[in-house]
Coordinates of C-alpha atoms and ligand atoms in Angstrom, one line a residue:
X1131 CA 110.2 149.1 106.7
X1132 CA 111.8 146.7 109.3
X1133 CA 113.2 144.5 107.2
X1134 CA 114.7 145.3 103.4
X1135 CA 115.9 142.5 101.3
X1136 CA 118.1 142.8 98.3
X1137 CA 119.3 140.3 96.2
X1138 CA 122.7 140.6 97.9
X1139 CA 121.8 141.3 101.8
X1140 CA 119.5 142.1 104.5
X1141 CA 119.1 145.5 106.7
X1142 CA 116.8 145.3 109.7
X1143 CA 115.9 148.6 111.4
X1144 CA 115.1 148.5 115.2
X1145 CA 110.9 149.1 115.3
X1146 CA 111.5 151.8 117.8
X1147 CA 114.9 153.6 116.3
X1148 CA 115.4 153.9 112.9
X1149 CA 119.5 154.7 113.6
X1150 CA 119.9 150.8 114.8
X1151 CA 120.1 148.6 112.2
X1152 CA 122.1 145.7 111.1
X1153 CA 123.1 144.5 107.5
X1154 CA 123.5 141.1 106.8
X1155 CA 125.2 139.7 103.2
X1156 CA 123.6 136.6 102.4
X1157 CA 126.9 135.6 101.0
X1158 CA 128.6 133.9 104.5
X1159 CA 125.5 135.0 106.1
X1160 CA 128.1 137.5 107.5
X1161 CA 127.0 140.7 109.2
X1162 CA 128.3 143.9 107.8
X1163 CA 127.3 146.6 109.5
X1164 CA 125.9 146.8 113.5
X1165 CA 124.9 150.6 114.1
X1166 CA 123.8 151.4 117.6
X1167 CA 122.0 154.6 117.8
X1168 CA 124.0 155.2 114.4
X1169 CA 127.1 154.8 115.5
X1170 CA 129.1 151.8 114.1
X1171 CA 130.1 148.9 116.2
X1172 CA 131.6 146.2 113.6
X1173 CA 135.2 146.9 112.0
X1174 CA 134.7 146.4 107.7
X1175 CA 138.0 147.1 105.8
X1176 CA 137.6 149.7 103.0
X1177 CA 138.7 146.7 101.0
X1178 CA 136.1 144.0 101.7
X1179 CA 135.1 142.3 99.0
X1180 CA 131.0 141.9 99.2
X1181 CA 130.0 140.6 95.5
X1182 CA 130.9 137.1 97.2
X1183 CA 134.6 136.4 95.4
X1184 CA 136.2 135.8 98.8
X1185 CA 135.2 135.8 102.4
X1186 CA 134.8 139.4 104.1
X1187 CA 137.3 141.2 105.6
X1188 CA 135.0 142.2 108.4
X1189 CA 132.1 141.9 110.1
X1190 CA 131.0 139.1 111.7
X1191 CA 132.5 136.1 109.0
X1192 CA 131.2 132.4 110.6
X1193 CA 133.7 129.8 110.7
X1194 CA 132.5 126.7 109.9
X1195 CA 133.3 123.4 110.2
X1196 CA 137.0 124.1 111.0
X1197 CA 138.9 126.5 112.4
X1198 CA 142.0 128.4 110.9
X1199 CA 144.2 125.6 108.3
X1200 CA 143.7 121.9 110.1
X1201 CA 146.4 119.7 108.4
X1202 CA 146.0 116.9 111.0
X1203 CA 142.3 116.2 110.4
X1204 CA 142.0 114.0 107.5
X1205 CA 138.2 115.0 107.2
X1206 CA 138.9 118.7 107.0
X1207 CA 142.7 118.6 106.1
X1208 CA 141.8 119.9 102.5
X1209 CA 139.5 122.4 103.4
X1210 CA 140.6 126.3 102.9
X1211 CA 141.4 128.7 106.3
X1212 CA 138.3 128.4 108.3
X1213 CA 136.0 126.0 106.0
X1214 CA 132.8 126.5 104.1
X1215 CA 130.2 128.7 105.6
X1216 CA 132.1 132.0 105.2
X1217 CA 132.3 131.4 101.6
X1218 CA 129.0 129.8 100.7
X1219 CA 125.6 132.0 99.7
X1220 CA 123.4 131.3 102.3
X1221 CA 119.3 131.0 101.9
X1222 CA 117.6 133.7 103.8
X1223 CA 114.8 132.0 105.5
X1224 CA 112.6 135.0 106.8
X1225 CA 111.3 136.7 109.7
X1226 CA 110.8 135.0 112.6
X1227 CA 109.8 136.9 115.2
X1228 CA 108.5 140.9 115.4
X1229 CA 109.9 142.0 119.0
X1230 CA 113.2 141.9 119.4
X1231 CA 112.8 141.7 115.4
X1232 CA 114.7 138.4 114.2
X1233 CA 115.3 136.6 111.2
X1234 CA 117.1 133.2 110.5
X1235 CA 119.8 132.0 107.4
X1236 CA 120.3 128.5 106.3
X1237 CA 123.1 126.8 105.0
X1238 CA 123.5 123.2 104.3
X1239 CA 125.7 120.8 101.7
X1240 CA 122.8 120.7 98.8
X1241 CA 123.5 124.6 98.6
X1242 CA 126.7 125.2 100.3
X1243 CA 129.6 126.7 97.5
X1244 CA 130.5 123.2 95.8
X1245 CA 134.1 123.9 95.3
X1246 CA 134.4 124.0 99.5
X1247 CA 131.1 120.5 99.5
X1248 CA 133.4 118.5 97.0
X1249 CA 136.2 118.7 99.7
X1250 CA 134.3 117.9 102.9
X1251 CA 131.4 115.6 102.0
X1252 CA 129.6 116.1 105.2
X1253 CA 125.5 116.4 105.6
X1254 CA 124.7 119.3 107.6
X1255 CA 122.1 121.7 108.2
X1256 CA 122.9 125.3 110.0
X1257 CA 120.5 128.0 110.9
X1258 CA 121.9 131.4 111.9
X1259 CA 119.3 134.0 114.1
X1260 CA 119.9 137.2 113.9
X1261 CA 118.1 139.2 116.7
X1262 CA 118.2 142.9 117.0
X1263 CA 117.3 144.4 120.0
X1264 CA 117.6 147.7 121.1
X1265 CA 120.9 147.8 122.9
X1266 CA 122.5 143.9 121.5
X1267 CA 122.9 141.6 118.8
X1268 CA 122.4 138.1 119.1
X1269 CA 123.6 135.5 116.6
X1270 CA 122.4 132.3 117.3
X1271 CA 123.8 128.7 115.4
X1272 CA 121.8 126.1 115.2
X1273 CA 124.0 122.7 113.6
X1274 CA 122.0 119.9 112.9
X1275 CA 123.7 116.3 111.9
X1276 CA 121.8 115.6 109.2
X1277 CA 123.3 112.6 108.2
X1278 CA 121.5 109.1 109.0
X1279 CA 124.9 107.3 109.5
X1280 CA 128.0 109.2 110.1
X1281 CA 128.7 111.5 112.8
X1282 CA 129.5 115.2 112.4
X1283 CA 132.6 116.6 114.2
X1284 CA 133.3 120.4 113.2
X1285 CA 134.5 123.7 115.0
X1286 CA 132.7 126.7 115.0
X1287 CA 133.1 130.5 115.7
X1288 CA 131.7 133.8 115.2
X1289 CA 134.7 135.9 113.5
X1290 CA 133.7 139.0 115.3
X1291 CA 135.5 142.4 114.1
X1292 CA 134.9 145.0 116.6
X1293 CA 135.4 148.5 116.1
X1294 CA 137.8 150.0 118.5
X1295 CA 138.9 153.6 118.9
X1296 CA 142.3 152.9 119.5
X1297 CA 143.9 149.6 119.7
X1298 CA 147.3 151.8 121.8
X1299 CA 144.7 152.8 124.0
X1300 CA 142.4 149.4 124.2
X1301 CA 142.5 146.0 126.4
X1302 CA 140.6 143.0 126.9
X1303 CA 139.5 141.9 130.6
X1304 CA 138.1 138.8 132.2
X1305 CA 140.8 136.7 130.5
X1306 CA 143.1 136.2 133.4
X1307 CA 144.0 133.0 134.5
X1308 CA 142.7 130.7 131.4
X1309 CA 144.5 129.0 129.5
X1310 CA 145.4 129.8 126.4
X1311 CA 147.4 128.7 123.1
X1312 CA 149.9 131.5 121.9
X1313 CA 149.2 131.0 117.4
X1314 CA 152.2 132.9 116.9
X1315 CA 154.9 131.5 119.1
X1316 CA 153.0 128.0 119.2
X1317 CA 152.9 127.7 123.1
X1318 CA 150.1 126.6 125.0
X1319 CA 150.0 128.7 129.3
X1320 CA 148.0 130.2 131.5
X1321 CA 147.5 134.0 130.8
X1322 CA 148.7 135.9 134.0
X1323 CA 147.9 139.2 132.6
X1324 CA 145.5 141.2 134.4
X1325 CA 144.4 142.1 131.3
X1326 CA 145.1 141.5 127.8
X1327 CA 146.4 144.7 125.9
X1328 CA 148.4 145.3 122.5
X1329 CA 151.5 146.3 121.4
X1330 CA 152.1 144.0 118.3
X1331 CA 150.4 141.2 116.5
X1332 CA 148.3 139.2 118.7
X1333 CA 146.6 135.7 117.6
X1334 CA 146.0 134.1 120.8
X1335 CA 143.0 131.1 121.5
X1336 CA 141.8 130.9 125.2
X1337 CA 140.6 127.8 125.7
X1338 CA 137.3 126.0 128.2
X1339 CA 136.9 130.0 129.7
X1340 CA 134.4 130.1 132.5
X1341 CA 130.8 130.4 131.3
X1342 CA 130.3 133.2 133.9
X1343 CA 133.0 135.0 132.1
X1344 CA 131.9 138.1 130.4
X1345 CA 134.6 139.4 128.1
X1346 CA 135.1 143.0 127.9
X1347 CA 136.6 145.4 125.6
X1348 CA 137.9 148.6 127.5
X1349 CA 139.0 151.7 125.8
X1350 CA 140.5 154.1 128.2
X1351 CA 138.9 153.0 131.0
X1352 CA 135.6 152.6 129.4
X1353 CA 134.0 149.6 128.3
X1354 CA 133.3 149.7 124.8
X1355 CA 132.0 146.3 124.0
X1356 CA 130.7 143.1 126.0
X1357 CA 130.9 139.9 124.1
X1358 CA 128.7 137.2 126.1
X1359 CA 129.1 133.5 125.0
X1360 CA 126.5 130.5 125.4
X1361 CA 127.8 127.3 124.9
X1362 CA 131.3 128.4 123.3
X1363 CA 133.7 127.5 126.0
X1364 CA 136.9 129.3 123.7
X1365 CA 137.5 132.6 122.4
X1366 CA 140.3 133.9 119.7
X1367 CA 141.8 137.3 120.0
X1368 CA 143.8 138.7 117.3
X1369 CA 144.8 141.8 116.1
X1370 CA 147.3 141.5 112.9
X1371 CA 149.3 144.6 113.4
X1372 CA 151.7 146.0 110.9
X1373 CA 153.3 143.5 108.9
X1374 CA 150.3 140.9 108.7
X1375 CA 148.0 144.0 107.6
X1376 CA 150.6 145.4 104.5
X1377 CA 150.2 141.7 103.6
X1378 CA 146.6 140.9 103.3
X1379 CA 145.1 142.4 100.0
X1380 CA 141.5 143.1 101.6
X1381 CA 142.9 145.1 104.7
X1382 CA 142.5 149.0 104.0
X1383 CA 143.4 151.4 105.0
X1384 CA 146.7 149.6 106.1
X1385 CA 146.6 151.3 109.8
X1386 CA 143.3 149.8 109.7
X1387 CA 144.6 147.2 112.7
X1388 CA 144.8 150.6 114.9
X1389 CA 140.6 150.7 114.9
X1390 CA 139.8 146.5 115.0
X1391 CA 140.3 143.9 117.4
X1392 CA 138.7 140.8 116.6
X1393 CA 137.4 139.1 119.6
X1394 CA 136.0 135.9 118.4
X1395 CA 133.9 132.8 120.6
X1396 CA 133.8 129.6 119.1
X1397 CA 134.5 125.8 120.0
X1398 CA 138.1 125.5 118.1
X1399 CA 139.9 124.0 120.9
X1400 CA 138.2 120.5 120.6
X1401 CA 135.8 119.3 117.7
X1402 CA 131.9 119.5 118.1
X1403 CA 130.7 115.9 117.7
X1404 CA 126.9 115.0 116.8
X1405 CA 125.2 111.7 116.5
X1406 CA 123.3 111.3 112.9
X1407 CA 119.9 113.4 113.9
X1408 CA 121.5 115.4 116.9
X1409 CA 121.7 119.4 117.3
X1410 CA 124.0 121.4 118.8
X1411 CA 123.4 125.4 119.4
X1412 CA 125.9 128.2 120.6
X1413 CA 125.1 132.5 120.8
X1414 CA 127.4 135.3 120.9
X1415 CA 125.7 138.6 122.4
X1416 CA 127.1 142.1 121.3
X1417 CA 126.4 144.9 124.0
X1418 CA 127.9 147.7 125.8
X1419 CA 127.4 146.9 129.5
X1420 CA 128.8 148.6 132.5
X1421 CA 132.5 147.5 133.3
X1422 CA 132.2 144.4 135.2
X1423 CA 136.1 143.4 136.2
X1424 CA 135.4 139.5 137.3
X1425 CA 139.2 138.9 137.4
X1426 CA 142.4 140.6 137.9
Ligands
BG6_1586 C1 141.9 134.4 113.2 C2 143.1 133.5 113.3 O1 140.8 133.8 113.7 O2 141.7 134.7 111.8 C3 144.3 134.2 112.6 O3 143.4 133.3 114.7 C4 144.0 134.5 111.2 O4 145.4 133.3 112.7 C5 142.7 135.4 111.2 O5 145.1 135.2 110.6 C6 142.3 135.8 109.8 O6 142.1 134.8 108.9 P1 141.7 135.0 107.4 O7 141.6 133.6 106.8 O8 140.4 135.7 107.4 O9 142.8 135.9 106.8

């Protein structure tokens, strides 16, 4: 069986390899689990809630239509940390295509979680692809305006959790010379660093990166994950570290932050802004490519 459906979640298994597989919650159409050749890729806290009470603490959580807490915005001022999407029960829409095996998820306001729809009164229609192949993961968005009068103006971004080995031991290339906005000391500059590593909390938005930009993490001199963006021109990296970990309830084990780093393209820096009718689409691509410094 390629594809299993529960009433709670999804697991496809590669045609060819019955150790890759992915498993996808239909609640936040959030992806759980990525094993490559059985080994897990995605960072999921022992402590994740998955019976849909609150978003998950892991995985690949979609951020939608705002990023993080926007007080400015009146239109999204009232919405919770990172919108709607992550907390709403998706409609699994089927298989789509046999090779690389793909199915899609839908999401808009008729069955979007009303508590989060009576707070942002905006028609839209998402459709998340999920494409397993035998060496990636895509996730593909798909927003649709479907309003006939108002425009649509959001931010989106795949949370990404990646498992790490060690975060001591880890860094993040082909960041060096964007600009970026420090969350934690509130300072916008341009990152100088050959490459990013970690020694304490780190919540830091690059902003416009080069397209060509491939972003790598590197354990040890190794490259452990690629992240490849189409059309998402930002990308978050955080790590909470100690203190931020002991506080959030849904983070086990509490040294947890040693074995994540979330590296996370989206299009926070600016609003997305659609015409009534008018689509807009953005992938991330999971791999492990070969080390590929572009910038030091
Ligand atoms: C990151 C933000 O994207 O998400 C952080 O940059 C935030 O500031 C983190 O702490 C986790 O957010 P949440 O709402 O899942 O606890």
């Amino acid at each position: 069986m390629t594809i299993q459906e529960t009433e709670s979640q999804i697991v496809l298994t590669h045609p060819d390899n019955k150790n890759t597989t992915v498993t996808i919650l239909k609640y936040g159409a959030t992806v759980i689990s990525w094993k490559l050749n059985g080994i897990e890729q995605l960072w999921l806290s022992d402590a994740a809630k998955l019976d849909g009470s609150r978003p998950v603490r892991g995985g690949i959580p979609l951020v939608f239509p705002v990023f993080g807490k926007n007080q400015n915005d009146e239109l999204v001022k009232d919405l919770p940390q990172h919108g709607l999407a992550r907390n709403s029960t998706w409609e699994f829409l089927g298989q789509v295509k046999s090779n690389p095996l793909t199915v899609q998820f839908g999401l808009n306001e008729t069955i979007a979680n009303p508590e989060m729809t009576a707070l942002w009164k905006e028609k839209f229609n998402l459709i998340l692809t999920v494409e397993l192949g035998s060496d990636y993961l895509k996730t593909a968005i798909e927003v649709e305006n479907s309003s006939n009068e108002r425009d649509l103006k959001f931010n989106w971004l795949f949370h990404t959790y990646l498992k790490v080995p060690d975060i001591e031991d880890t860094m993040v290339s082909n960041l060096t010379g964007m600009k970026c906005f420090d969350s934690l000391i509130k300072e916008s500059f341009v990152d100088k660093h050959p490459v990013v590593n970690f020694t304490k909390e780190t919540d830091v938005i690059y902003q416009n990166i080069d397209p060509e930009r491939v972003i790598q993490v590197v354990n040890q001199g190794k490259p452990i994950h690629t992240v490849k963006r189409i059309n998402l021109p930002d990308t978050v990296v955080w790590n909470p570290w100690i203190e931020k970990s002991a506080g959030m309830a849904d983070f086990e084990p509490k040294n947890g932050y040693l074995d994540m780093l979330c590296v996370e393209p989206g299009h926070v820096h600016e609003f997305v802004k659609l015409a009534p009718g008018e689509k807009w689409q953005a992938t991330q691509i999971l791999s492990k490519d070969a080390l590929n410094y572009q910038a030091i």
